[in-house]
Amino acid sequence: MSSWLRVVVGALAATTVAVTTACAPASLPVEVGPAPTSTASQAPLQVTGASGAPPTLEYEKPFAVVQRGSRTVWPGTGDVLERDDPVLLNLYAQDGRDGTELQNTYRTAPAAYTMTEKSLGSHLFESLEGERVGARLLLMEEQDGVPVLLVVDVLPVRASGVEGETPGENLPQVGLDDLGAPTIRVPRGVEPPTELVVHPLIRGSGQQVRAGQILTVEFTAVRWSDGSVIDTTWTKDTPPQSAEIGIGRLVEGWDQGLLEQTVGSQVMLVVPPRDGHANTKSRLAGETVVYVVDILDAHKLDAREAGVEEENQKKEG
């Protein structure tokens, strides 16, 4: 059981939207339908829309891909993507014949890959090579006879921004390895705080986290009582994790402490039992838990998906 999800009477009160490492695609990571029945000369294609939301594609239909290619809609300003590094992407794809949506990670959560041809497919790998975090790309390719138009947003895989103040001596201290994975050192002989502590270690420059958004994070959690690690995503083959925030699906300490923080931030939360798993059958019911959370992405659940989710909640209730 994950330490950041709310547990009630021993049962999971909500389901995470887990980000999984995607299977190796043949070329683009998009499933397509039957081959087209008509063709047309390739027309201009425009991509509009702001970062953090699905793009709008404007083109004459049907769209024929004369030659596969890619272009940078806007460049990134973050770290350069390096071979074998983890890469986190938001993907939006359309069938160029009629504009049918083929893929939209804004309905769920970003997709985690490794920066290799095997993981991404040759075309996407080649297009991403040398790009920076924050870039938006457009890829065009005919796949199984279908013109696939794919927009890719490159998301951060670790916190990046302005360093905050070092926590006081009565609070845990945090060190980072070369990849950004935290080590948390709990002060010995110090009683844990009885109130929630929210301490930004790095302040990112992205949008603020709002209630109801899908939040995607890397995190490590340790017990205050002995400093032992009880949960972490910073292990090999473990992707970042995602869930809705601010609606009671996460422990109260996360819902309170991460709202209005900015994407790109790293935040230390010291969560006393009452803001964690108190009054549950969780093994952490009486524990103060220290979390270090890297906020990688936050976006609003697609309106159509939200309607389905709301209906499912009513049925469960």
Short mmCIF file of C-alpha atoms in Angstrom, two decimals:
data_model
loop_
_atom_site.label_atom_id
_atom_site.label_comp_id
_atom_site.label_asym_id
_atom_site.label_seq_id
_atom_site.Cartn_x
_atom_site.Cartn_y
_atom_site.Cartn_z
CA MET A 1 0.00 0.00 0.00
CA SER A 2 1.42 3.36 -0.99
CA SER A 3 2.14 5.69 1.92
CA TRP A 4 0.60 8.75 0.24
CA LEU A 5 -2.86 7.34 -0.45
CA ARG A 6 -5.64 7.71 2.06
CA VAL A 7 -6.68 4.40 3.65
CA VAL A 8 -10.04 3.90 5.37
CA VAL A 9 -10.82 0.81 7.47
CA GLY A 10 -7.99 -1.05 5.78
CA ALA A 11 -9.33 -0.48 2.24
CA LEU A 12 -8.01 1.81 -0.42
CA ALA A 13 -10.26 4.84 -0.60
CA ALA A 14 -9.13 5.86 -4.07
CA THR A 15 -7.23 4.57 -7.03
CA THR A 16 -4.06 6.18 -8.32
CA VAL A 17 -3.63 6.93 -11.96
CA ALA A 18 -0.34 5.07 -12.24
CA VAL A 19 2.23 6.08 -14.83
CA THR A 20 3.74 2.96 -16.31
CA THR A 21 6.79 2.52 -18.45
CA ALA A 22 5.36 2.16 -21.93
CA CYS A 23 5.94 -0.87 -24.14
CA ALA A 24 8.41 -0.43 -26.96
CA PRO A 25 6.47 1.01 -29.94
CA ALA A 26 7.10 0.00 -33.52
CA SER A 27 7.55 3.66 -34.38
CA LEU A 28 5.24 6.18 -32.75
CA PRO A 29 3.60 5.16 -29.46
CA VAL A 30 0.10 5.35 -30.93
CA GLU A 31 -2.44 2.67 -31.84
CA VAL A 32 -4.22 3.25 -35.14
CA GLY A 33 -7.29 1.90 -36.88
CA PRO A 34 -7.95 0.53 -40.38
CA ALA A 35 -6.15 1.87 -43.43
CA PRO A 36 -7.65 4.97 -45.12
CA THR A 37 -9.94 4.77 -48.12
CA SER A 38 -8.96 8.15 -49.60
CA THR A 39 -5.89 10.35 -49.91
CA ALA A 40 -5.16 14.03 -50.45
CA SER A 41 -2.18 16.27 -50.99
CA GLN A 42 -0.40 17.22 -47.78
CA ALA A 43 -1.71 20.50 -46.38
CA PRO A 44 -0.19 22.95 -43.86
CA LEU A 45 -0.58 21.90 -40.23
CA GLN A 46 -0.72 24.36 -37.32
CA VAL A 47 -0.38 23.51 -33.63
CA THR A 48 -1.81 25.96 -31.11
CA GLY A 49 -2.58 25.89 -27.41
CA ALA A 50 -0.79 26.59 -24.16
CA SER A 51 1.60 24.39 -22.24
CA GLY A 52 -0.08 22.05 -19.77
CA ALA A 53 -3.17 21.39 -21.89
CA PRO A 54 -4.00 19.32 -24.97
CA PRO A 55 -3.03 21.15 -28.17
CA THR A 56 -5.31 22.14 -31.03
CA LEU A 57 -4.37 20.87 -34.50
CA GLU A 58 -5.56 22.80 -37.55
CA TYR A 59 -5.22 21.22 -41.01
CA GLU A 60 -7.18 20.25 -44.11
CA LYS A 61 -8.67 16.78 -43.90
CA PRO A 62 -7.81 14.18 -44.98
CA PHE A 63 -4.13 14.82 -44.32
CA ALA A 64 -1.58 12.76 -46.26
CA VAL A 65 1.92 12.38 -44.84
CA VAL A 66 4.12 12.70 -47.92
CA GLN A 67 7.27 12.12 -45.86
CA ARG A 68 7.56 11.50 -42.15
CA GLY A 69 9.12 14.32 -40.20
CA SER A 70 9.05 16.44 -37.06
CA ARG A 71 9.42 20.03 -36.00
CA THR A 72 9.82 21.93 -32.75
CA VAL A 73 6.68 23.89 -31.90
CA TRP A 74 8.61 25.63 -29.15
CA PRO A 75 11.99 24.83 -27.57
CA GLY A 76 12.54 23.78 -24.00
CA THR A 77 14.71 25.58 -21.47
CA GLY A 78 15.42 22.70 -19.07
CA ASP A 79 17.92 19.85 -19.09
CA VAL A 80 19.00 18.36 -22.41
CA LEU A 81 17.60 14.88 -23.01
CA GLU A 82 20.43 12.33 -22.82
CA ARG A 83 20.51 8.73 -24.01
CA ASP A 84 19.43 6.16 -21.39
CA ASP A 85 17.95 8.84 -19.13
CA PRO A 86 14.31 8.66 -18.02
CA VAL A 87 11.93 10.81 -20.04
CA LEU A 88 8.37 11.84 -19.17
CA LEU A 89 6.00 12.84 -21.96
CA ASN A 90 2.50 14.13 -22.50
CA LEU A 91 1.24 12.76 -25.81
CA TYR A 92 -1.65 13.90 -27.98
CA ALA A 93 -2.30 12.21 -31.34
CA GLN A 94 -4.91 12.46 -34.09
CA ASP A 95 -5.80 10.40 -37.13
CA GLY A 96 -5.09 12.84 -39.96
CA ARG A 97 -7.91 11.41 -42.07
CA ASP A 98 -10.71 12.86 -39.96
CA GLY A 99 -9.18 14.28 -36.76
CA THR A 100 -10.17 11.32 -34.59
CA GLU A 101 -8.27 11.37 -31.30
CA LEU A 102 -5.86 8.43 -31.11
CA GLN A 103 -4.08 9.23 -27.86
CA ASN A 104 -4.38 11.81 -25.09
CA THR A 105 -2.39 11.44 -21.88
CA TYR A 106 -4.13 14.56 -20.57
CA ARG A 107 -7.07 12.23 -19.88
CA THR A 108 -4.93 10.27 -17.44
CA ALA A 109 -1.28 10.96 -16.73
CA PRO A 110 2.04 11.43 -18.54
CA ALA A 111 3.84 8.41 -20.00
CA ALA A 112 7.26 7.34 -18.72
CA TYR A 113 9.91 6.08 -21.13
CA THR A 114 13.66 5.67 -21.34
CA MET A 115 15.61 7.78 -23.81
CA THR A 116 16.40 4.91 -26.21
CA GLU A 117 15.17 3.74 -29.61
CA LYS A 118 13.84 0.55 -28.03
CA SER A 119 11.65 2.41 -25.58
CA LEU A 120 10.51 5.32 -27.74
CA GLY A 121 10.72 3.97 -31.27
CA SER A 122 13.24 5.31 -33.77
CA HIS A 123 11.26 8.31 -35.04
CA LEU A 124 10.33 9.68 -31.63
CA PHE A 125 13.84 9.04 -30.29
CA GLU A 126 15.44 10.87 -33.22
CA SER A 127 13.02 13.79 -32.81
CA LEU A 128 13.69 14.11 -29.06
CA GLU A 129 17.46 13.76 -29.30
CA GLY A 130 19.09 17.06 -28.34
CA GLU A 131 15.80 18.64 -27.18
CA ARG A 132 15.37 20.12 -23.72
CA VAL A 133 12.78 19.64 -21.01
CA GLY A 134 9.85 21.97 -21.70
CA ALA A 135 9.88 21.52 -25.48
CA ARG A 136 6.78 20.80 -27.55
CA LEU A 137 7.25 18.79 -30.75
CA LEU A 138 5.05 17.83 -33.67
CA LEU A 139 5.65 14.49 -35.39
CA MET A 140 4.02 13.32 -38.63
CA GLU A 141 4.17 9.73 -39.79
CA GLU A 142 2.11 7.24 -41.74
CA GLN A 143 1.66 4.15 -39.59
CA ASP A 144 -0.11 1.07 -40.93
CA GLY A 145 -1.56 3.28 -43.66
CA VAL A 146 -2.86 5.89 -41.21
CA PRO A 147 -1.51 9.48 -41.08
CA VAL A 148 -0.58 9.93 -37.42
CA LEU A 149 -0.16 13.50 -36.14
CA LEU A 150 1.49 13.43 -32.72
CA VAL A 151 2.21 16.36 -30.41
CA VAL A 152 4.71 15.67 -27.62
CA ASP A 153 5.34 17.77 -24.52
CA VAL A 154 8.60 16.99 -22.69
CA LEU A 155 8.14 17.12 -18.92
CA PRO A 156 10.76 17.27 -16.16
CA VAL A 157 11.85 14.10 -14.39
CA ARG A 158 13.20 15.90 -11.32
CA ALA A 159 12.69 19.16 -9.49
CA SER A 160 14.45 22.22 -10.87
CA GLY A 161 14.35 25.83 -9.80
CA VAL A 162 15.50 28.19 -7.07
CA GLU A 163 16.79 26.56 -3.91
CA GLY A 164 14.80 27.29 -0.78
CA GLU A 165 16.08 27.76 2.74
CA THR A 166 17.78 24.83 4.45
CA PRO A 167 15.43 23.23 7.02
CA GLY A 168 16.12 24.07 10.67
CA GLU A 169 18.17 21.73 12.86
CA ASN A 170 15.03 20.21 14.39
CA LEU A 171 13.77 19.16 10.95
CA PRO A 172 15.01 16.43 8.61
CA GLN A 173 17.90 17.27 6.29
CA VAL A 174 17.83 16.26 2.63
CA GLY A 175 20.67 15.35 0.28
CA LEU A 176 20.38 14.56 -3.45
CA ASP A 177 22.36 12.18 -5.63
CA ASP A 178 23.35 12.92 -9.23
CA LEU A 179 19.95 11.84 -10.57
CA GLY A 180 18.02 13.89 -8.01
CA ALA A 181 17.02 11.03 -5.69
CA PRO A 182 16.77 12.29 -2.09
CA THR A 183 18.33 10.92 1.08
CA ILE A 184 16.40 12.01 4.18
CA ARG A 185 18.15 12.26 7.57
CA VAL A 186 15.78 12.56 10.52
CA PRO A 187 17.28 14.40 13.55
CA ARG A 188 18.05 12.06 16.43
CA GLY A 189 16.53 12.60 19.83
CA VAL A 190 14.02 15.17 18.56
CA GLU A 191 10.28 14.75 19.02
CA PRO A 192 8.32 14.99 15.77
CA PRO A 193 6.22 18.11 15.19
CA THR A 194 2.55 17.83 16.03
CA GLU A 195 1.50 20.10 13.16
CA LEU A 196 1.99 19.59 9.44
CA VAL A 197 5.29 21.02 8.21
CA VAL A 198 5.52 22.18 4.59
CA HIS A 199 9.05 23.18 3.56
CA PRO A 200 9.87 23.97 -0.10
CA LEU A 201 13.41 22.80 -0.82
CA ILE A 202 13.33 23.89 -4.49
CA ARG A 203 10.85 26.35 -5.97
CA GLY A 204 9.91 25.48 -9.55
CA SER A 205 8.74 27.99 -12.13
CA GLY A 206 5.69 26.06 -13.39
CA GLN A 207 1.99 26.58 -12.77
CA GLN A 208 0.49 26.25 -9.31
CA VAL A 209 -1.07 22.94 -8.29
CA ARG A 210 -4.86 23.17 -8.03
CA ALA A 211 -7.46 20.91 -6.45
CA GLY A 212 -8.81 18.29 -8.84
CA GLN A 213 -5.69 18.20 -11.01
CA ILE A 214 -3.80 15.04 -11.85
CA LEU A 215 -0.52 15.40 -9.96
CA THR A 216 2.55 13.45 -11.14
CA VAL A 217 5.46 13.12 -8.73
CA GLU A 218 8.64 11.40 -7.70
CA PHE A 219 8.85 10.95 -3.93
CA THR A 220 10.55 9.24 -1.02
CA ALA A 221 8.94 8.64 2.38
CA VAL A 222 10.65 7.77 5.68
CA ARG A 223 9.49 7.15 9.23
CA TRP A 224 10.38 9.86 11.71
CA SER A 225 10.74 7.19 14.41
CA ASP A 226 13.76 5.46 12.85
CA GLY A 227 14.48 7.13 9.51
CA SER A 228 13.75 3.97 7.54
CA VAL A 229 12.48 4.29 3.96
CA ILE A 230 8.89 3.06 3.68
CA ASP A 231 8.09 4.12 0.13
CA THR A 232 9.94 5.55 -2.87
CA THR A 233 9.65 5.93 -6.62
CA TRP A 234 13.39 6.52 -6.96
CA THR A 235 14.23 2.91 -7.80
CA LYS A 236 15.07 1.30 -11.12
CA ASP A 237 12.04 0.53 -13.31
CA THR A 238 9.70 2.43 -10.96
CA PRO A 239 7.96 5.24 -12.87
CA PRO A 240 6.64 8.45 -11.33
CA GLN A 241 3.21 8.16 -9.75
CA SER A 242 0.03 10.15 -10.41
CA ALA A 243 -3.28 10.80 -8.66
CA GLU A 244 -5.89 13.53 -8.24
CA ILE A 245 -5.06 16.01 -5.51
CA GLY A 246 -7.19 18.11 -3.20
CA ILE A 247 -10.32 15.93 -3.27
CA GLY A 248 -9.62 13.52 -0.39
CA ARG A 249 -7.86 10.81 -2.38
CA LEU A 250 -4.47 11.46 -0.83
CA VAL A 251 -3.42 11.75 2.79
CA GLU A 252 -4.44 15.11 4.22
CA GLY A 253 -0.83 16.22 4.52
CA TRP A 254 -0.44 15.99 0.74
CA ASP A 255 -3.76 17.67 -0.01
CA GLN A 256 -2.87 20.56 2.30
CA GLY A 257 0.85 20.78 1.68
CA LEU A 258 1.11 20.48 -2.10
CA LEU A 259 -1.80 22.65 -3.21
CA GLU A 260 -0.54 25.99 -4.60
CA GLN A 261 3.02 24.70 -4.83
CA THR A 262 4.47 25.09 -8.31
CA VAL A 263 5.34 22.44 -10.88
CA GLY A 264 9.09 21.82 -10.81
CA SER A 265 9.26 22.25 -7.04
CA GLN A 266 10.64 19.86 -4.46
CA VAL A 267 8.73 20.00 -1.19
CA MET A 268 9.43 18.33 2.15
CA LEU A 269 6.31 17.39 4.10
CA VAL A 270 6.44 16.27 7.71
CA VAL A 271 3.06 14.64 8.20
CA PRO A 272 1.85 13.83 11.73
CA PRO A 273 -0.55 10.89 12.15
CA ARG A 274 -3.69 13.03 12.17
CA ASP A 275 -2.81 14.34 8.69
CA GLY A 276 -1.71 10.90 7.52
CA HIS A 277 -3.15 7.51 8.40
CA ALA A 278 -4.58 8.03 11.90
CA ASN A 279 -7.79 6.09 12.61
CA THR A 280 -7.05 3.56 9.90
CA LYS A 281 -5.68 0.03 9.92
CA SER A 282 -2.61 1.14 8.00
CA ARG A 283 0.78 0.11 9.38
CA LEU A 284 1.51 3.86 9.43
CA ALA A 285 -1.50 4.79 11.58
CA GLY A 286 0.65 6.04 14.46
CA GLU A 287 3.64 7.23 12.45
CA THR A 288 4.88 10.68 11.59
CA VAL A 289 6.05 10.36 7.99
CA VAL A 290 8.55 12.58 6.19
CA TYR A 291 8.04 12.95 2.43
CA VAL A 292 10.27 14.62 -0.12
CA VAL A 293 8.16 15.22 -3.24
CA ASP A 294 9.29 16.36 -6.68
CA ILE A 295 6.30 17.86 -8.55
CA LEU A 296 6.72 16.92 -12.22
CA ASP A 297 3.33 17.75 -13.70
CA ALA A 298 -0.15 18.94 -12.79
CA HIS A 299 -3.01 19.14 -15.25
CA LYS A 300 -6.77 19.23 -15.12
CA LEU A 301 -8.52 15.96 -15.86
CA ASP A 302 -10.11 16.02 -19.32
CA ALA A 303 -13.73 17.19 -18.93
CA ARG A 304 -15.19 14.10 -20.60
CA GLU A 305 -13.08 11.81 -18.45
CA ALA A 306 -14.07 13.78 -15.34
CA GLY A 307 -17.73 13.16 -16.12
CA VAL A 308 -17.14 9.42 -16.32
CA GLU A 309 -15.15 9.51 -13.10
CA GLU A 310 -17.90 11.43 -11.28
CA GLU A 311 -20.49 8.91 -12.44
CA ASN A 312 -18.32 6.03 -11.21
CA GLN A 313 -17.98 7.69 -7.80
CA LYS A 314 -21.77 8.01 -7.53
CA LYS A 315 -22.18 4.31 -8.30
CA GLU A 316 -19.55 3.37 -5.69
CA GLY A 317 -21.27 5.59 -3.14
#
